[in-house]
Amino acid sequence: ACDLMNQGILALVSSIGCTSAGSLQSLADAMHIPHLFIQRSTAGTPRSGCGLTRSNRNDDYTLSVRPPVYLNDVILRVVTEYAWQKFIVFYDSDYDIRGIQEFLDKVSQQGMDVALQKVENNINKMITGLFATMRIEELNRYRDTLRRAILIMNPSTAKSFLTEVVETNLVAFDCHWIIINEEINDVDVQELVRRSIGRLTIIRQTFPVPQNISQRCFRGNHRISSSLCDPKDPFSQSMEISNLYIYDTVLLLANAFHKKLEDRKWHSMASLTCIRKNSKPWQGGRSMLETIKKGGVNGLTGELEFAENGGNPNVHFEILGTNYGEDLGRGIRKLGCWNPVTGLNGSLTDRKLENNMRGVVLRVVTVLEEPFVMVSENVLGKPKKYQGFSIDVLEALATYLGFKYEIYVAPDHKYGSPQDDGSWNGLIGELVFKRADIGISALTITPDRENVVDFTTRYMDYSVGVLLRKAEKTVDMFACLAPFDLSLWACIAGTVLLVGLLVYLLNWLNPPRLQMGSMTSTTLYNSMWFVYGSFVQQGGEVPYTTLATRLMMGAWWLFALIVISSYTANLAAFLTITRIENSIQSLQDLSRQTDIPYGTVLDSAVYEHVRVKGMNPFERDSMYSQMWRMINRSNGSENNVLESTAGIQKVKYGNYAFVWDAAVLEYVAINDAECSFYTVGNTVADRGYGIALQHGSPYRDVFSQRILELQQNGDMDVLKHKWWPKNGQCDLYSSVDTKQKGGALDIKSFAGVFCILAAGIVLSCFIAMLETWWNKRKGSRVPSKEDDKEIDLEHLHRRVNSLCTDDDSPHKQFSTSSIDLTPLDIDTLPTRQALEQISDFRNTHITTTTFIPEQIQTLSRTLSAKAASGFSFGSVPEHRTGPFRHRAPNGGFFRSPIKTMSSIPYQPTPTLGLNIGSDPDRGTSI
């Protein structure tokens, strides 16, 4: 500059940095040389304010050609418009961070969280160092910070930085970055958009272009080269803004010099020596400075003029932006402009996130869980179709907002849990590593998950429940005995025996008077039989005529009436109502018992919930500690399962209780074909189901707002009733398998009755065989005279036929084992000879109790005729008749349907003069 002054100059034009600008300002002010300063940044890095001192305007000969640095104002306005509360500022090594000090102070006063990071020249090394030094949790938080970022760097560095962070998966399509630099041309804009994902906003300085294409290259009488005035020319695109201002500055000085010549106020060029201490300034400096300040030019940068403070007030910023998306090379559009006079002109709000998201395709990760997400159609070669409550909610959001989605199942079929290295697996891991945009299923909102992903507002309440198998109705073959306890049955049986014995003793002490022809007796066997028959209301035939016996039987009959009535009523209740109740009706009941093992899905949210509360020494409720001891047996491998479906099957086919989401368990219990499940759980919902998104996703607020609208207008309740109907086919809360309608009793209820009948039949057959064997064995022996042999009709018929056969002997000799015919009395016998002849016959004790009327008449006639031929009875003028009671062929008594009096005629024999009518031993009766 001193060398130029020695040669002689009218003005000094400089395009340098702020450090050298201060020195030139001092020199120009001392020498009174007009100094037109064009601030230049290093390698296209955004400018910082130089801070030139302007204490005395009369001694200030420096004019700033480039407008002041308005980056602080522009950034603050844009960030406020976007409503950012947390972001990071990246700047390159050539940028002076003091240039945005004013901006940092203002955002700090507004409560914004701002971080600063310098970008090194070796960007790849910097990113690699981040992965090497940061833990997974720290890296996830860093990813969250990168969602909102401001880049203050030259275009070349910005391109490289965008490429590295995208390729290393540090950012996803939900990020929003702002790049601000005056030195960004159209080529740089297109390249930045191509390399970025998510939303990108670019702020750059722009210059007005004449609408008339023919006038673009003419500035008054001056014609500009076409390579400079054409904005589409590659040369003009590659020119730095500072060079454009140099061009306009030279043009401005040429106009000022021309004006001086026209006004004839030209001053000789200054030939100064700035090295000497006593050198004088240029005398024409002030006049030349005023001419320059009053002049102006319309050049490549628009209107170039100076204000009173010596600065250029004309500056315009253009704000370009893209919408959210993951496709590279998206189009960019102008969102607005900014200038110091009018401020922001335009709206920066992305309208697609407010009312619609048409054209946006979201990648949705899920985990199959009935009834939230289920596969509805799986055709080979075609994408799977899904259905469920969560799918219905997602479809409602997609219909309202207009986006499309693609669903895939998490590779490990898990919801996700933190690993030893700090990473996450399952559905949450897909969101953390930016492989999915949305996660939806029976996903609960937990603090650990909130640290790595974002959740919408809950769309359904959540509580922990327990799935148990209903108590099955056991096959009790002796259900007929269920109304009475075993001890009561024993008492009743003892009472029957006791009363039968008492009745026998009372009759033995005071024998009753039996009617003529009565065939019953008051034996112990008959007494027992009578008491049992009256107890089962079948009656009896033993006549008990004494007062004591009747009093006892009256009390016994009253006792039997009450017992039988109570038994009948209680039996009906037992056959229609199953009285099997399960003792587990709450989580507290489950934790107190150890007979039924229980568990949950390993490493799930329920598992972690029980673990945290069970291991917390300050937890007041001991329920969780008891549950954790059961669930954590053998380090959780004994009672826990890997998937919820395995837990449900374990409950159905084993002695097991499954602790899981109450909503899932209720759906399983409602739709079970056999209605074999019931659920218990907490009635208070402490958490909820939500839609998971990537940390800092722009869709969170939009989704949450729409979910609240669905809940407010009742659409969410309609979706709930679709999958959890109020009137289901199964009872969720009953621990027994009950029928809604009465049904017919099955064979199981009466199997015991048939068993008793079968036992009676078998026992009777055995007794009959035993009696037959005993009778045959006893019949082979010769009975004593006191034996009263009862024989059946066939036996009597055989004996009578042998008696009535033609025999030469005068009479048939009967042994003591022969038949005794009673009670036919022989009144008189004619002679002692005749009496002696039948003495053997009289002593044979022929006894019979039953004859069919026709048989008895035939047999009596035959017997009388044969007997008369062998011995004579004497004259019997009349027939003696007696009552006869018929006997069944099997020996049992029965009443004859036709009661007739059978007559047995007696043939007269010569009278012996003996009156034996009063001799009781001399008689024969049939």
PDB file of C-alpha atoms in Angstrom, residues 119-334:
ATOM      1  CA  VAL A 119     -14.858 -29.966  12.119  1.00  0.00           C
ATOM      2  CA  GLU A 120     -11.298 -31.005  11.448  1.00  0.00           C
ATOM      3  CA  ASN A 121      -9.764 -31.063   8.021  1.00  0.00           C
ATOM      4  CA  ASN A 122      -9.601 -34.873   8.085  1.00  0.00           C
ATOM      5  CA  ILE A 123     -13.285 -35.564   8.511  1.00  0.00           C
ATOM      6  CA  ASN A 124     -12.987 -39.337   8.136  1.00  0.00           C
ATOM      7  CA  LYS A 125     -10.499 -39.506  10.963  1.00  0.00           C
ATOM      8  CA  MET A 126     -12.751 -37.380  13.131  1.00  0.00           C
ATOM      9  CA  ILE A 127     -15.792 -39.644  12.588  1.00  0.00           C
ATOM     10  CA  THR A 128     -13.731 -42.778  13.186  1.00  0.00           C
ATOM     11  CA  GLY A 129     -12.493 -41.310  16.427  1.00  0.00           C
ATOM     12  CA  LEU A 130     -16.072 -40.734  17.561  1.00  0.00           C
ATOM     13  CA  PHE A 131     -16.952 -44.405  17.132  1.00  0.00           C
ATOM     14  CA  ALA A 132     -13.732 -45.454  18.873  1.00  0.00           C
ATOM     15  CA  THR A 133     -14.053 -43.251  21.937  1.00  0.00           C
ATOM     16  CA  MET A 134     -17.814 -43.147  22.528  1.00  0.00           C
ATOM     17  CA  ARG A 135     -19.858 -45.866  24.151  1.00  0.00           C
ATOM     18  CA  ILE A 136     -23.121 -46.983  22.603  1.00  0.00           C
ATOM     19  CA  GLU A 137     -25.224 -44.839  24.926  1.00  0.00           C
ATOM     20  CA  GLU A 138     -23.060 -41.803  24.265  1.00  0.00           C
ATOM     21  CA  LEU A 139     -23.180 -42.476  20.550  1.00  0.00           C
ATOM     22  CA  ASN A 140     -26.977 -42.684  20.668  1.00  0.00           C
ATOM     23  CA  ARG A 141     -27.152 -39.362  22.454  1.00  0.00           C
ATOM     24  CA  TYR A 142     -24.789 -37.930  19.880  1.00  0.00           C
ATOM     25  CA  ARG A 143     -27.061 -39.192  17.115  1.00  0.00           C
ATOM     26  CA  ASP A 144     -29.937 -37.469  18.805  1.00  0.00           C
ATOM     27  CA  THR A 145     -27.958 -34.235  18.851  1.00  0.00           C
ATOM     28  CA  LEU A 146     -27.208 -34.543  15.138  1.00  0.00           C
ATOM     29  CA  ARG A 147     -30.914 -34.492  14.304  1.00  0.00           C
ATOM     30  CA  ARG A 148     -30.808 -30.685  14.371  1.00  0.00           C
ATOM     31  CA  ALA A 149     -27.584 -29.077  13.210  1.00  0.00           C
ATOM     32  CA  ILE A 150     -26.248 -25.834  11.726  1.00  0.00           C
ATOM     33  CA  LEU A 151     -23.249 -26.046   9.402  1.00  0.00           C
ATOM     34  CA  ILE A 152     -21.049 -22.930   9.147  1.00  0.00           C
ATOM     35  CA  MET A 153     -18.329 -24.011   6.763  1.00  0.00           C
ATOM     36  CA  ASN A 154     -17.227 -23.692   3.178  1.00  0.00           C
ATOM     37  CA  PRO A 155     -19.221 -25.717   0.581  1.00  0.00           C
ATOM     38  CA  SER A 156     -16.397 -28.163  -0.053  1.00  0.00           C
ATOM     39  CA  THR A 157     -16.088 -29.086   3.622  1.00  0.00           C
ATOM     40  CA  ALA A 158     -19.881 -29.262   3.956  1.00  0.00           C
ATOM     41  CA  LYS A 159     -20.094 -31.755   1.105  1.00  0.00           C
ATOM     42  CA  SER A 160     -17.455 -33.999   2.612  1.00  0.00           C
ATOM     43  CA  PHE A 161     -18.997 -33.794   6.068  1.00  0.00           C
ATOM     44  CA  LEU A 162     -22.476 -34.698   4.799  1.00  0.00           C
ATOM     45  CA  THR A 163     -21.105 -37.649   2.922  1.00  0.00           C
ATOM     46  CA  GLU A 164     -19.312 -39.040   5.980  1.00  0.00           C
ATOM     47  CA  VAL A 165     -22.175 -38.740   8.468  1.00  0.00           C
ATOM     48  CA  VAL A 166     -24.653 -40.275   6.037  1.00  0.00           C
ATOM     49  CA  GLU A 167     -22.425 -43.194   5.148  1.00  0.00           C
ATOM     50  CA  THR A 168     -21.609 -43.918   8.805  1.00  0.00           C
ATOM     51  CA  ASN A 169     -25.312 -43.919   9.694  1.00  0.00           C
ATOM     52  CA  LEU A 170     -24.976 -41.065  12.150  1.00  0.00           C
ATOM     53  CA  VAL A 171     -28.040 -39.363  10.715  1.00  0.00           C
ATOM     54  CA  ALA A 172     -31.302 -40.579   9.260  1.00  0.00           C
ATOM     55  CA  PHE A 173     -33.943 -39.132   7.074  1.00  0.00           C
ATOM     56  CA  ASP A 174     -35.622 -37.444  10.031  1.00  0.00           C
ATOM     57  CA  CYS A 175     -32.682 -35.070  10.546  1.00  0.00           C
ATOM     58  CA  HIS A 176     -32.865 -31.382   9.672  1.00  0.00           C
ATOM     59  CA  TRP A 177     -29.689 -29.474   8.906  1.00  0.00           C
ATOM     60  CA  ILE A 178     -29.137 -25.838   8.066  1.00  0.00           C
ATOM     61  CA  ILE A 179     -26.160 -24.801   5.931  1.00  0.00           C
ATOM     62  CA  ILE A 180     -25.433 -21.088   5.891  1.00  0.00           C
ATOM     63  CA  ASN A 181     -22.800 -19.464   3.705  1.00  0.00           C
ATOM     64  CA  GLU A 182     -22.785 -16.487   1.386  1.00  0.00           C
ATOM     65  CA  GLU A 183     -20.434 -18.274  -0.982  1.00  0.00           C
ATOM     66  CA  ILE A 184     -22.800 -21.045  -2.163  1.00  0.00           C
ATOM     67  CA  ASN A 185     -23.628 -21.189  -5.823  1.00  0.00           C
ATOM     68  CA  ASP A 186     -26.214 -23.260  -7.639  1.00  0.00           C
ATOM     69  CA  VAL A 187     -23.798 -26.084  -8.342  1.00  0.00           C
ATOM     70  CA  ASP A 188     -22.972 -26.340  -4.678  1.00  0.00           C
ATOM     71  CA  VAL A 189     -26.660 -26.370  -3.773  1.00  0.00           C
ATOM     72  CA  GLN A 190     -27.402 -29.283  -6.053  1.00  0.00           C
ATOM     73  CA  GLU A 191     -24.440 -31.249  -4.780  1.00  0.00           C
ATOM     74  CA  LEU A 192     -25.357 -30.676  -1.123  1.00  0.00           C
ATOM     75  CA  VAL A 193     -28.923 -31.806  -1.711  1.00  0.00           C
ATOM     76  CA  ARG A 194     -27.728 -34.896  -3.503  1.00  0.00           C
ATOM     77  CA  ARG A 195     -25.461 -35.955  -0.652  1.00  0.00           C
ATOM     78  CA  SER A 196     -27.854 -35.291   2.217  1.00  0.00           C
ATOM     79  CA  ILE A 197     -30.875 -37.110   3.585  1.00  0.00           C
ATOM     80  CA  GLY A 198     -33.661 -35.805   5.710  1.00  0.00           C
ATOM     81  CA  ARG A 199     -34.502 -32.146   5.484  1.00  0.00           C
ATOM     82  CA  LEU A 200     -31.956 -29.598   4.324  1.00  0.00           C
ATOM     83  CA  THR A 201     -32.152 -25.806   4.512  1.00  0.00           C
ATOM     84  CA  ILE A 202     -29.592 -23.659   2.702  1.00  0.00           C
ATOM     85  CA  ILE A 203     -29.103 -19.964   3.411  1.00  0.00           C
ATOM     86  CA  ARG A 204     -27.015 -17.996   0.938  1.00  0.00           C
ATOM     87  CA  GLN A 205     -26.617 -14.457  -0.335  1.00  0.00           C
ATOM     88  CA  THR A 206     -28.385 -13.687  -3.550  1.00  0.00           C
ATOM     89  CA  PHE A 207     -28.349 -10.807  -5.999  1.00  0.00           C
ATOM     90  CA  PRO A 208     -31.242  -9.449  -8.023  1.00  0.00           C
ATOM     91  CA  VAL A 209     -31.262 -10.298 -11.693  1.00  0.00           C
ATOM     92  CA  PRO A 210     -33.004  -8.048 -14.237  1.00  0.00           C
ATOM     93  CA  GLN A 211     -36.143  -9.625 -15.629  1.00  0.00           C
ATOM     94  CA  ASN A 212     -35.306  -8.425 -19.121  1.00  0.00           C
ATOM     95  CA  ILE A 213     -32.680 -10.801 -20.409  1.00  0.00           C
ATOM     96  CA  SER A 214     -31.386  -8.255 -22.945  1.00  0.00           C
ATOM     97  CA  GLN A 215     -30.657  -5.751 -20.180  1.00  0.00           C
ATOM     98  CA  ARG A 216     -28.777  -8.135 -17.864  1.00  0.00           C
ATOM     99  CA  CYS A 217     -25.385  -7.259 -19.325  1.00  0.00           C
ATOM    100  CA  PHE A 218     -25.876  -3.461 -19.551  1.00  0.00           C
ATOM    101  CA  ARG A 219     -25.335  -1.144 -16.583  1.00  0.00           C
ATOM    102  CA  GLY A 220     -26.067   2.268 -17.972  1.00  0.00           C
ATOM    103  CA  ASN A 221     -23.461   2.952 -20.608  1.00  0.00           C
ATOM    104  CA  HIS A 222     -21.339   0.093 -19.414  1.00  0.00           C
ATOM    105  CA  ARG A 223     -21.537  -3.290 -20.978  1.00  0.00           C
ATOM    106  CA  ILE A 224     -20.635  -6.329 -18.886  1.00  0.00           C
ATOM    107  CA  SER A 225     -19.110  -9.453 -20.321  1.00  0.00           C
ATOM    108  CA  SER A 226     -21.663 -12.149 -21.044  1.00  0.00           C
ATOM    109  CA  SER A 227     -19.655 -14.693 -19.067  1.00  0.00           C
ATOM    110  CA  LEU A 228     -20.268 -12.571 -15.985  1.00  0.00           C
ATOM    111  CA  CYS A 229     -23.834 -11.356 -16.399  1.00  0.00           C
ATOM    112  CA  ASP A 230     -25.335 -14.704 -17.433  1.00  0.00           C
ATOM    113  CA  PRO A 231     -26.209 -16.575 -14.192  1.00  0.00           C
ATOM    114  CA  LYS A 232     -26.188 -19.921 -16.017  1.00  0.00           C
ATOM    115  CA  ASP A 233     -22.695 -19.438 -17.333  1.00  0.00           C
ATOM    116  CA  PRO A 234     -20.235 -21.827 -15.652  1.00  0.00           C
ATOM    117  CA  PHE A 235     -17.681 -19.082 -15.214  1.00  0.00           C
ATOM    118  CA  SER A 236     -20.077 -16.829 -13.363  1.00  0.00           C
ATOM    119  CA  GLN A 237     -21.174 -19.754 -11.208  1.00  0.00           C
ATOM    120  CA  SER A 238     -17.612 -20.412 -10.114  1.00  0.00           C
ATOM    121  CA  MET A 239     -16.841 -16.800  -9.216  1.00  0.00           C
ATOM    122  CA  GLU A 240     -16.627 -15.868  -5.562  1.00  0.00           C
ATOM    123  CA  ILE A 241     -18.841 -13.133  -4.227  1.00  0.00           C
ATOM    124  CA  SER A 242     -15.839 -11.053  -3.224  1.00  0.00           C
ATOM    125  CA  ASN A 243     -14.725 -11.002  -6.863  1.00  0.00           C
ATOM    126  CA  LEU A 244     -18.145  -9.766  -7.914  1.00  0.00           C
ATOM    127  CA  TYR A 245     -17.843  -6.940  -5.405  1.00  0.00           C
ATOM    128  CA  ILE A 246     -14.374  -6.092  -6.769  1.00  0.00           C
ATOM    129  CA  TYR A 247     -15.849  -5.814 -10.230  1.00  0.00           C
ATOM    130  CA  ASP A 248     -18.604  -3.490  -9.006  1.00  0.00           C
ATOM    131  CA  THR A 249     -16.112  -1.474  -6.907  1.00  0.00           C
ATOM    132  CA  VAL A 250     -13.922  -0.777  -9.935  1.00  0.00           C
ATOM    133  CA  LEU A 251     -17.035   0.208 -11.841  1.00  0.00           C
ATOM    134  CA  LEU A 252     -18.057   2.506  -8.973  1.00  0.00           C
ATOM    135  CA  LEU A 253     -14.641   4.216  -8.899  1.00  0.00           C
ATOM    136  CA  ALA A 254     -14.680   4.682 -12.672  1.00  0.00           C
ATOM    137  CA  ASN A 255     -18.010   6.472 -12.384  1.00  0.00           C
ATOM    138  CA  ALA A 256     -16.698   8.628  -9.552  1.00  0.00           C
ATOM    139  CA  PHE A 257     -13.582   9.622 -11.465  1.00  0.00           C
ATOM    140  CA  HIS A 258     -15.681  10.380 -14.493  1.00  0.00           C
ATOM    141  CA  LYS A 259     -17.884  12.616 -12.396  1.00  0.00           C
ATOM    142  CA  LYS A 260     -14.848  14.438 -11.033  1.00  0.00           C
ATOM    143  CA  LEU A 261     -13.623  15.139 -14.536  1.00  0.00           C
ATOM    144  CA  GLU A 262     -17.034  16.457 -15.536  1.00  0.00           C
ATOM    145  CA  ASP A 263     -17.140  18.746 -12.514  1.00  0.00           C
ATOM    146  CA  ARG A 264     -13.617  20.006 -13.195  1.00  0.00           C
ATOM    147  CA  LYS A 265     -12.695  19.243  -9.597  1.00  0.00           C
ATOM    148  CA  TRP A 266      -9.922  16.914 -10.317  1.00  0.00           C
ATOM    149  CA  HIS A 267      -7.090  16.632  -7.940  1.00  0.00           C
ATOM    150  CA  SER A 268      -3.663  15.416  -8.776  1.00  0.00           C
ATOM    151  CA  MET A 269      -2.878  11.936  -7.625  1.00  0.00           C
ATOM    152  CA  ALA A 270      -1.289  11.681  -4.280  1.00  0.00           C
ATOM    153  CA  SER A 271       2.405  11.007  -4.303  1.00  0.00           C
ATOM    154  CA  LEU A 272       3.005  10.301  -0.666  1.00  0.00           C
ATOM    155  CA  THR A 273       5.699   8.790   1.387  1.00  0.00           C
ATOM    156  CA  CYS A 274       4.186   6.975   4.290  1.00  0.00           C
ATOM    157  CA  ILE A 275       7.500   5.945   5.747  1.00  0.00           C
ATOM    158  CA  ARG A 276       8.562   9.394   6.791  1.00  0.00           C
ATOM    159  CA  LYS A 277       7.230  10.537  10.074  1.00  0.00           C
ATOM    160  CA  ASN A 278       6.372  14.094   9.047  1.00  0.00           C
ATOM    161  CA  SER A 279       4.710  13.222   5.718  1.00  0.00           C
ATOM    162  CA  LYS A 280       1.492  15.100   5.056  1.00  0.00           C
ATOM    163  CA  PRO A 281      -1.803  13.487   3.948  1.00  0.00           C
ATOM    164  CA  TRP A 282      -3.397  13.950   0.591  1.00  0.00           C
ATOM    165  CA  GLN A 283      -5.352  17.169   0.292  1.00  0.00           C
ATOM    166  CA  GLY A 284      -7.901  15.811  -2.164  1.00  0.00           C
ATOM    167  CA  GLY A 285      -8.748  12.787  -0.150  1.00  0.00           C
ATOM    168  CA  ARG A 286     -11.849  14.169   1.525  1.00  0.00           C
ATOM    169  CA  SER A 287     -13.327  15.436  -1.751  1.00  0.00           C
ATOM    170  CA  MET A 288     -12.703  12.128  -3.480  1.00  0.00           C
ATOM    171  CA  LEU A 289     -14.229  10.218  -0.577  1.00  0.00           C
ATOM    172  CA  GLU A 290     -17.417  12.252  -0.675  1.00  0.00           C
ATOM    173  CA  THR A 291     -17.714  11.774  -4.422  1.00  0.00           C
ATOM    174  CA  ILE A 292     -17.402   8.018  -4.028  1.00  0.00           C
ATOM    175  CA  LYS A 293     -19.939   7.885  -1.189  1.00  0.00           C
ATOM    176  CA  LYS A 294     -22.469   9.907  -3.093  1.00  0.00           C
ATOM    177  CA  GLY A 295     -22.091   7.837  -6.197  1.00  0.00           C
ATOM    178  CA  GLY A 296     -23.610   4.470  -6.822  1.00  0.00           C
ATOM    179  CA  VAL A 297     -23.634   1.779  -9.414  1.00  0.00           C
ATOM    180  CA  ASN A 298     -25.886  -1.098 -10.462  1.00  0.00           C
ATOM    181  CA  GLY A 299     -23.489  -3.950 -11.051  1.00  0.00           C
ATOM    182  CA  LEU A 300     -23.244  -7.659 -10.698  1.00  0.00           C
ATOM    183  CA  THR A 301     -24.113  -7.477  -6.990  1.00  0.00           C
ATOM    184  CA  GLY A 302     -27.029  -5.174  -7.538  1.00  0.00           C
ATOM    185  CA  GLU A 303     -27.116  -1.664  -6.204  1.00  0.00           C
ATOM    186  CA  LEU A 304     -23.755  -0.702  -4.732  1.00  0.00           C
ATOM    187  CA  GLU A 305     -24.037   2.366  -2.537  1.00  0.00           C
ATOM    188  CA  PHE A 306     -22.900   3.522   0.845  1.00  0.00           C
ATOM    189  CA  ALA A 307     -24.770   4.710   3.874  1.00  0.00           C
ATOM    190  CA  GLU A 308     -23.671   7.436   6.252  1.00  0.00           C
ATOM    191  CA  ASN A 309     -21.774   4.957   8.365  1.00  0.00           C
ATOM    192  CA  GLY A 310     -19.717   3.917   5.357  1.00  0.00           C
ATOM    193  CA  GLY A 311     -21.319   0.531   4.892  1.00  0.00           C
ATOM    194  CA  ASN A 312     -23.297  -1.104   2.104  1.00  0.00           C
ATOM    195  CA  PRO A 313     -26.882  -1.635   3.300  1.00  0.00           C
ATOM    196  CA  ASN A 314     -28.031  -3.624   0.284  1.00  0.00           C
ATOM    197  CA  VAL A 315     -28.019  -7.339   1.056  1.00  0.00           C
ATOM    198  CA  HIS A 316     -30.478 -10.159   0.384  1.00  0.00           C
ATOM    199  CA  PHE A 317     -30.467 -13.722   1.656  1.00  0.00           C
ATOM    200  CA  GLU A 318     -32.215 -16.552  -0.076  1.00  0.00           C
ATOM    201  CA  ILE A 319     -33.579 -19.514   1.937  1.00  0.00           C
ATOM    202  CA  LEU A 320     -33.799 -22.783   0.043  1.00  0.00           C
ATOM    203  CA  GLY A 321     -35.032 -26.045   1.420  1.00  0.00           C
ATOM    204  CA  THR A 322     -36.135 -29.605   0.859  1.00  0.00           C
ATOM    205  CA  ASN A 323     -38.797 -31.704   2.590  1.00  0.00           C
ATOM    206  CA  TYR A 324     -38.251 -34.774   4.724  1.00  0.00           C
ATOM    207  CA  GLY A 325     -37.327 -37.897   2.886  1.00  0.00           C
ATOM    208  CA  GLU A 326     -34.687 -40.557   2.570  1.00  0.00           C
ATOM    209  CA  ASP A 327     -34.233 -40.366  -1.178  1.00  0.00           C
ATOM    210  CA  LEU A 328     -31.025 -38.769  -2.383  1.00  0.00           C
ATOM    211  CA  GLY A 329     -31.152 -36.116  -5.052  1.00  0.00           C
ATOM    212  CA  ARG A 330     -34.484 -34.608  -4.074  1.00  0.00           C
ATOM    213  CA  GLY A 331     -35.640 -31.338  -5.517  1.00  0.00           C
ATOM    214  CA  ILE A 332     -35.155 -28.076  -3.679  1.00  0.00           C
ATOM    215  CA  ARG A 333     -37.360 -25.049  -3.662  1.00  0.00           C
ATOM    216  CA  LYS A 334     -37.233 -21.493  -2.430  1.00  0.00           C
TER     217      LYS A 334
END
